[in-house]
Amino acid sequence: MKKMILSCLMLMGALSVSAQEQKGTTEYVFEPHWYIQLQGGVQYTTGEAKFSKLISPNVQAAVGYQFSKAVGARLAINAWQARGGWETNKTTIVEGMNLDNYKYTYFAPALNLTFDLSNIIAGYNPNRVVSFGAFIGGGLNFRGKCDDAGNNRNKIINRINELRGDKAVTASGQTVADELTYENKSAVLPFGQGGLTMDIKVSEAVAIGLEAQANILGDKFNFKKAGNPDSYFNLLAGVKINLGPTYSTRFIPAPEPEIRYVDKIVEKIVEVEKPAPVVEPLRRDIFFLINRTDIRESEAQKVKDIADYMNAHQTAKVMVTGYADAGTGNDKINDRLAKGRAEAVVKALKEQYGIAESRISWDSKGSRVQPFADNDSNRVSIAIAE
């Protein structure tokens, strides 16, 4: 019984050691996913009144789907309030008549095509804290009635009748009343929109979403006939919630070392051959600062260790491999850094310590291969002499 228990313990220990010695790299894999957004903010409706009198509250709700690292789509409903007005100093006919402000409600569903600019420009990184995006699309604006706009129109017409209409002419050649000729009824207006977004990551599922958007639509939106399209601009802030995982990880095990078999012919059975001394390979990890390829003073001793080993073993050769961390930069930048780090070690071995070029090999892996679990440790050149 004791022997059985001891055997089990030894087997468990062997499996534990085997698991601990497993080496490789972790790769991030994008996962398509749904998300929802809830936002609130302010709207500026272009018009002739003072800027402060054309500001109104605004809300937006959206549901979207991210198809790939770069492109997605969403259905957004923007709603609440818009404002219009009349610039009372435009003509002495309406000056001082307090006709410079009225408000009305609307709701506007829109379908957008979205773009993740951070992933497009800097490469995919699910651990990025701040991400920038853009969107473009359009929809239908369902605008409600506005009794205040109609009342202003009637006041203007009455004032013109009192003082004769030929004096109440705007810069466009129309009478003041002509610019308020639309009926006070609801309308459905097609519109186009575009804008920019910024997401600040709070957790894997939640982000703070900021958005700026511009909208352009028909001339009837503000109840005034100006002969040009109307527009409004929104600034929004809120929360974005991902529904499900946005990425997964894949472990890529390191290749197993090649096993070499050597056949040996024993010429004399009676003689016991003395085994040759085993020379252990020497490995040194030379670490670099972020975005740097120069060897620091604190790491220089590691290069000297490799050179001393090479001088002590004249048949030994060294392999130098450069890396960059995947947590910063993109493939183009990281390829340059990894190559520069490998070349810095090779140059030091040749020029400072006189190691022959024929005994040195080198390679660079960029950030595609990560030899260490800790992100910062992957800013490294690994030199193995044997």
Coordinates of C-alpha atoms in Angstrom, one line a residue:
M1 CA 0.0 0.0 0.0
K2 CA 2.8 2.4 0.9
K3 CA 4.6 1.6 -2.4
M4 CA 1.4 2.5 -4.3
I5 CA 0.9 5.8 -2.5
L6 CA 4.6 6.7 -3.1
S7 CA 4.3 5.9 -6.8
C8 CA 1.2 8.1 -7.1
L9 CA 3.0 11.0 -5.4
M10 CA 6.0 10.6 -7.7
L11 CA 3.7 10.6 -10.8
M12 CA 1.9 13.7 -9.6
G13 CA 5.2 15.5 -9.0
A14 CA 6.4 14.5 -12.5
L15 CA 3.2 15.9 -14.1
S16 CA 3.5 19.1 -12.1
V17 CA 7.1 19.7 -13.2
S18 CA 6.1 18.9 -16.8
A19 CA 3.3 21.5 -16.7
Q20 CA 5.5 24.1 -15.1
E21 CA 8.2 23.7 -17.8
Q22 CA 5.8 24.2 -20.7
K23 CA 6.8 27.2 -22.7
G24 CA 5.2 29.2 -25.5
T25 CA 3.5 32.4 -26.3
T26 CA -0.1 33.8 -25.9
E27 CA -1.9 35.3 -28.9
Y28 CA -5.0 37.5 -28.8
V29 CA -7.9 36.5 -31.1
F30 CA -10.7 39.0 -31.9
E31 CA -14.3 37.8 -31.2
P32 CA -17.3 39.5 -33.1
H33 CA -19.7 40.8 -30.5
W34 CA -22.9 42.9 -29.8
Y35 CA -22.9 46.0 -27.7
I36 CA -25.4 48.7 -26.4
Q37 CA -24.9 52.4 -25.8
L38 CA -26.7 54.9 -23.6
Q39 CA -25.7 58.6 -23.9
G40 CA -26.9 62.1 -23.0
G41 CA -25.6 65.5 -23.8
V42 CA -26.3 68.8 -25.6
Q43 CA -27.4 69.8 -29.1
Y44 CA -26.7 73.0 -31.1
T45 CA -29.2 73.7 -33.8
T46 CA -27.9 76.2 -36.4
G47 CA -30.0 79.3 -36.7
E48 CA -30.1 83.1 -36.5
A49 CA -30.5 83.5 -32.8
K50 CA -27.7 83.8 -30.2
F51 CA -25.6 80.7 -29.8
S52 CA -26.7 80.2 -26.1
K53 CA -30.4 80.3 -27.1
L54 CA -29.9 77.4 -29.6
I55 CA -28.5 74.9 -27.1
S56 CA -30.9 72.1 -26.0
P57 CA -30.7 68.7 -24.2
N58 CA -30.2 65.5 -26.1
V59 CA -30.2 61.7 -25.6
Q60 CA -29.2 58.7 -27.7
A61 CA -29.6 54.9 -27.4
A62 CA -27.9 52.5 -29.7
V63 CA -27.3 48.8 -30.4
G64 CA -24.3 47.7 -32.5
Y65 CA -22.3 44.8 -33.8
Q66 CA -18.6 44.7 -34.2
F67 CA -17.9 42.5 -37.3
S68 CA -14.1 42.7 -37.2
K69 CA -11.2 44.5 -35.6
A70 CA -11.8 47.5 -37.8
V71 CA -15.5 47.6 -39.0
G72 CA -18.9 47.4 -37.3
A73 CA -22.4 48.7 -37.6
R74 CA -25.0 50.2 -35.3
L75 CA -28.6 51.4 -35.1
A76 CA -28.9 54.6 -33.0
I77 CA -31.9 56.6 -32.0
N78 CA -31.2 60.3 -31.2
A79 CA -34.0 62.4 -29.7
W80 CA -35.4 65.1 -27.5
Q81 CA -35.2 68.7 -28.4
A82 CA -34.1 71.3 -31.0
R83 CA -34.3 75.1 -30.9
G84 CA -35.0 77.8 -33.5
G85 CA -35.2 81.6 -33.4
W86 CA -35.2 84.9 -35.2
E87 CA -32.5 87.5 -35.1
T88 CA -34.5 90.6 -34.0
N89 CA -31.9 93.1 -35.1
K90 CA -32.2 91.9 -38.7
T91 CA -34.8 94.6 -39.5
T92 CA -36.4 97.4 -37.5
I93 CA -39.8 95.9 -38.2
V94 CA -39.3 93.1 -35.7
E95 CA -36.7 94.6 -33.4
G96 CA -37.6 94.2 -29.8
M97 CA -40.6 91.9 -30.5
N98 CA -39.1 89.0 -28.4
L99 CA -39.3 86.5 -31.3
D100 CA -35.8 85.0 -30.9
N101 CA -36.5 81.6 -29.3
Y102 CA -38.8 78.6 -29.7
K103 CA -38.2 74.9 -29.1
Y104 CA -39.6 71.6 -30.6
T105 CA -39.1 67.9 -30.2
Y106 CA -38.0 65.1 -32.6
F107 CA -36.6 61.6 -32.7
A108 CA -34.2 60.4 -35.4
P109 CA -33.3 56.7 -35.9
A110 CA -30.1 56.2 -38.0
L111 CA -28.0 53.3 -39.3
N112 CA -24.2 53.9 -39.1
L113 CA -21.2 52.2 -40.4
T114 CA -18.5 52.4 -37.7
F115 CA -14.7 52.3 -37.9
D116 CA -12.2 51.5 -35.1
L117 CA -9.4 54.0 -36.0
S118 CA -7.1 52.8 -33.2
N119 CA -7.0 49.2 -34.5
I120 CA -6.7 50.4 -38.1
I121 CA -3.7 52.7 -37.4
A122 CA -1.9 51.1 -34.5
G123 CA -2.9 47.4 -34.8
Y124 CA -5.2 45.3 -32.7
N125 CA -4.8 45.5 -28.9
P126 CA -7.7 44.4 -26.7
N127 CA -5.9 45.9 -23.6
R128 CA -5.9 49.4 -25.1
V129 CA -7.4 51.9 -22.5
V130 CA -8.4 54.7 -24.9
S131 CA -9.7 53.9 -28.4
F132 CA -10.8 56.3 -31.1
G133 CA -13.3 55.7 -33.8
A134 CA -15.5 57.3 -36.6
F135 CA -18.9 56.7 -38.1
I136 CA -21.0 57.7 -41.1
G137 CA -24.6 57.0 -42.0
G138 CA -28.1 58.4 -42.2
G139 CA -31.7 58.0 -41.3
L140 CA -35.1 59.7 -40.9
N141 CA -35.8 62.6 -38.6
F142 CA -39.4 62.7 -37.2
R143 CA -39.9 66.4 -36.2
G144 CA -42.9 67.4 -34.2
K145 CA -45.1 70.5 -34.3
C146 CA -44.1 73.9 -32.8
D147 CA -46.9 76.3 -31.7
D148 CA -44.3 79.0 -30.7
A149 CA -42.9 79.1 -34.3
G150 CA -46.4 79.7 -35.7
N151 CA -47.2 82.3 -33.1
N152 CA -44.0 84.2 -34.0
R153 CA -45.0 84.1 -37.7
N154 CA -48.4 85.6 -36.9
K155 CA -46.8 88.4 -34.8
I156 CA -44.5 89.3 -37.6
I157 CA -47.3 89.4 -40.2
N158 CA -49.4 91.6 -37.9
R159 CA -46.5 93.9 -37.4
I160 CA -45.9 94.1 -41.1
N161 CA -49.5 94.9 -41.7
E162 CA -49.3 97.8 -39.3
L163 CA -46.1 99.3 -40.8
R164 CA -46.5 98.2 -44.4
G165 CA -44.7 95.1 -45.7
D166 CA -42.3 96.8 -48.1
K167 CA -40.1 97.8 -45.2
A168 CA -39.7 94.2 -43.8
V169 CA -37.2 92.8 -46.2
T170 CA -34.3 90.4 -45.3
A171 CA -30.8 90.2 -46.8
S172 CA -32.1 87.4 -49.2
G173 CA -34.8 89.7 -50.6
Q174 CA -37.7 87.9 -48.9
T175 CA -40.0 89.5 -46.5
V176 CA -39.7 88.4 -42.9
A177 CA -43.0 86.6 -43.1
D178 CA -41.9 84.7 -46.2
E179 CA -39.3 82.9 -44.1
L180 CA -42.0 81.4 -41.8
T181 CA -44.4 80.2 -44.4
Y182 CA -44.3 76.4 -43.5
E183 CA -47.4 75.0 -41.8
N184 CA -47.2 74.1 -38.2
K185 CA -47.3 70.3 -38.6
S186 CA -45.0 67.4 -38.1
A187 CA -42.6 66.3 -40.8
V188 CA -40.4 63.4 -41.8
L189 CA -37.0 64.5 -43.1
P190 CA -34.1 62.3 -44.4
F191 CA -30.7 63.2 -43.0
G192 CA -27.1 62.3 -43.2
Q193 CA -24.6 62.2 -40.3
G194 CA -21.0 61.6 -39.4
G195 CA -18.8 61.9 -36.4
L196 CA -16.0 60.8 -34.1
T197 CA -16.0 58.7 -30.9
M198 CA -13.7 58.0 -28.0
D199 CA -14.0 55.0 -25.7
I200 CA -12.3 54.9 -22.3
K201 CA -12.0 51.3 -21.1
V202 CA -13.3 50.7 -17.5
S203 CA -13.4 46.9 -17.6
E204 CA -13.6 44.1 -20.2
A205 CA -17.3 44.7 -20.6
V206 CA -17.8 48.5 -19.8
A207 CA -16.4 51.7 -21.3
I208 CA -17.1 55.4 -21.1
G209 CA -18.2 56.5 -24.5
L210 CA -17.8 60.1 -25.8
E211 CA -19.2 61.2 -29.2
A212 CA -19.3 64.2 -31.4
Q213 CA -21.7 64.2 -34.4
A214 CA -22.9 66.5 -37.2
N215 CA -26.3 66.1 -38.9
I216 CA -27.6 67.7 -42.1
L217 CA -31.2 67.6 -43.3
G218 CA -33.9 69.5 -45.2
D219 CA -34.8 73.1 -45.0
K220 CA -38.1 72.5 -43.1
F221 CA -36.5 71.3 -39.9
N222 CA -36.5 74.7 -38.1
F223 CA -39.9 75.9 -39.6
K224 CA -38.1 78.7 -41.6
K225 CA -37.7 79.0 -45.3
A226 CA -34.0 80.0 -45.8
G227 CA -33.3 78.3 -49.1
N228 CA -30.6 76.0 -47.6
P229 CA -30.3 72.8 -45.7
D230 CA -30.7 72.9 -41.9
S231 CA -28.2 71.2 -39.5
Y232 CA -27.5 70.4 -35.9
F233 CA -24.5 69.1 -33.9
N234 CA -24.5 66.9 -30.8
L235 CA -22.0 66.3 -28.0
L236 CA -22.8 63.1 -26.0
A237 CA -21.3 61.1 -23.2
G238 CA -22.4 57.8 -21.6
V239 CA -21.7 54.2 -21.2
K240 CA -21.0 51.4 -23.7
I241 CA -21.6 47.8 -22.6
N242 CA -20.2 44.8 -24.6
L243 CA -22.5 41.8 -24.7
G244 CA -20.2 38.8 -24.5
P245 CA -16.4 38.4 -24.9
T246 CA -14.6 40.7 -27.2
Y247 CA -11.5 38.5 -27.6
S248 CA -10.0 35.2 -26.6
T249 CA -6.5 33.9 -26.1
R250 CA -4.6 31.1 -27.8
F251 CA -1.5 29.5 -26.4
I252 CA 1.2 28.6 -29.0
P253 CA 3.6 26.1 -27.4
A254 CA 7.3 26.5 -28.1
P255 CA 8.8 23.9 -30.5
E256 CA 10.3 20.9 -28.8
P257 CA 14.2 20.8 -28.9
E258 CA 15.6 18.5 -31.5
I259 CA 16.8 15.1 -30.2
R260 CA 20.0 14.0 -31.8
Y261 CA 21.1 10.4 -31.7
V262 CA 24.8 9.6 -32.1
D263 CA 25.9 6.1 -33.1
K264 CA 29.2 5.0 -31.5
I265 CA 31.3 2.1 -32.4
V266 CA 33.2 0.5 -29.4
E267 CA 36.5 -0.8 -30.8
K268 CA 37.7 -2.3 -27.5
I269 CA 35.2 -3.9 -25.2
V270 CA 37.7 -4.4 -22.4
E271 CA 38.6 -0.7 -22.3
V272 CA 36.3 1.7 -20.5
E273 CA 36.2 5.0 -22.4
K274 CA 36.3 8.1 -20.2
P275 CA 33.3 10.3 -21.0
A276 CA 34.2 13.7 -22.4
P277 CA 33.4 16.7 -20.1
V278 CA 29.9 18.1 -20.9
V279 CA 29.9 21.8 -21.6
E280 CA 26.6 23.4 -20.6
P281 CA 25.2 26.1 -23.0
L282 CA 25.2 29.7 -21.7
R283 CA 22.1 31.9 -22.0
R284 CA 21.9 35.6 -21.2
D285 CA 18.7 37.8 -21.5
I286 CA 19.7 41.4 -22.3
F287 CA 16.7 43.7 -21.4
F288 CA 16.0 47.1 -23.0
L289 CA 13.9 50.1 -22.2
I290 CA 10.7 50.9 -24.1
N291 CA 11.3 52.1 -27.6
R292 CA 15.2 51.8 -27.2
T293 CA 17.8 49.6 -28.9
D294 CA 20.9 50.7 -27.0
I295 CA 22.5 48.4 -24.4
R296 CA 22.3 49.8 -20.9
E297 CA 25.2 49.9 -18.5
S298 CA 23.4 47.5 -16.2
E299 CA 23.0 44.9 -19.0
A300 CA 26.5 45.2 -20.5
Q301 CA 27.9 42.5 -18.1
K302 CA 25.6 40.0 -19.7
V303 CA 27.2 40.6 -23.2
K304 CA 30.6 40.2 -21.6
D305 CA 29.5 36.9 -20.1
I306 CA 28.7 35.6 -23.6
A307 CA 32.1 36.8 -25.0
D308 CA 34.0 35.2 -22.1
Y309 CA 32.2 31.9 -22.8
M310 CA 33.0 32.1 -26.5
N311 CA 36.7 32.8 -25.8
A312 CA 36.9 29.9 -23.3
H313 CA 35.3 27.5 -25.9
Q314 CA 36.7 28.2 -29.3
T315 CA 34.3 25.9 -31.1
A316 CA 31.2 27.5 -29.5
K317 CA 28.8 29.6 -31.5
V318 CA 26.1 32.1 -30.3
M319 CA 22.5 32.7 -31.5
V320 CA 21.1 36.2 -30.7
T321 CA 17.3 36.8 -31.1
G322 CA 15.6 40.2 -30.7
Y323 CA 12.1 40.8 -29.4
A324 CA 9.6 43.6 -28.8
D325 CA 6.6 43.7 -26.4
A326 CA 3.1 43.3 -27.9
G327 CA 1.5 45.7 -25.4
T328 CA 2.7 48.8 -27.2
G329 CA 3.3 50.0 -30.8
N330 CA 2.4 48.0 -33.9
D331 CA 4.1 45.3 -36.1
K332 CA 6.0 47.8 -38.2
I333 CA 7.5 49.6 -35.1
N334 CA 8.1 46.4 -33.1
D335 CA 9.9 44.7 -36.1
R336 CA 12.3 47.6 -36.2
L337 CA 12.9 47.6 -32.4
A338 CA 13.4 43.8 -32.3
K339 CA 15.9 43.9 -35.2
G340 CA 17.8 46.8 -33.6
R341 CA 18.1 45.1 -30.2
A342 CA 19.6 41.9 -31.8
E343 CA 22.0 44.0 -33.9
A344 CA 23.1 45.9 -30.8
V345 CA 24.2 42.7 -29.1
V346 CA 25.9 41.3 -32.3
K347 CA 27.8 44.6 -32.8
A348 CA 29.1 44.6 -29.2
L349 CA 30.3 41.0 -29.5
K350 CA 32.2 41.7 -32.7
E351 CA 33.6 45.2 -32.0
Q352 CA 34.1 45.2 -28.2
Y353 CA 35.2 41.6 -27.7
G354 CA 36.5 40.5 -31.1
I355 CA 34.2 37.5 -31.6
A356 CA 34.4 36.4 -35.2
E357 CA 31.3 37.1 -37.3
S358 CA 31.3 33.4 -38.5
R359 CA 30.6 32.3 -34.9
I360 CA 27.5 34.6 -34.6
S361 CA 24.0 34.1 -35.9
W362 CA 21.0 36.4 -35.2
D363 CA 17.3 36.7 -35.8
S364 CA 14.4 39.0 -34.7
K365 CA 10.8 38.0 -33.9
G366 CA 9.2 41.5 -33.5
S367 CA 6.2 41.2 -31.2
R368 CA 4.7 38.1 -32.9
V369 CA 6.5 35.9 -30.4
Q370 CA 6.5 36.7 -26.7
P371 CA 9.1 34.7 -24.7
F372 CA 7.9 36.0 -21.3
A373 CA 4.4 36.3 -19.7
D374 CA 5.3 39.8 -18.3
N375 CA 4.8 42.3 -21.1
D376 CA 7.7 44.6 -20.3
S377 CA 10.2 41.7 -20.1
N378 CA 9.6 41.1 -23.9
R379 CA 11.8 44.1 -24.7
V380 CA 14.8 41.8 -24.9
S381 CA 17.6 40.1 -26.9
I382 CA 18.2 36.5 -25.9
A383 CA 21.7 35.2 -26.5
I384 CA 22.4 31.5 -26.3
A385 CA 26.0 30.3 -26.7
E386 CA 26.9 26.6 -27.1

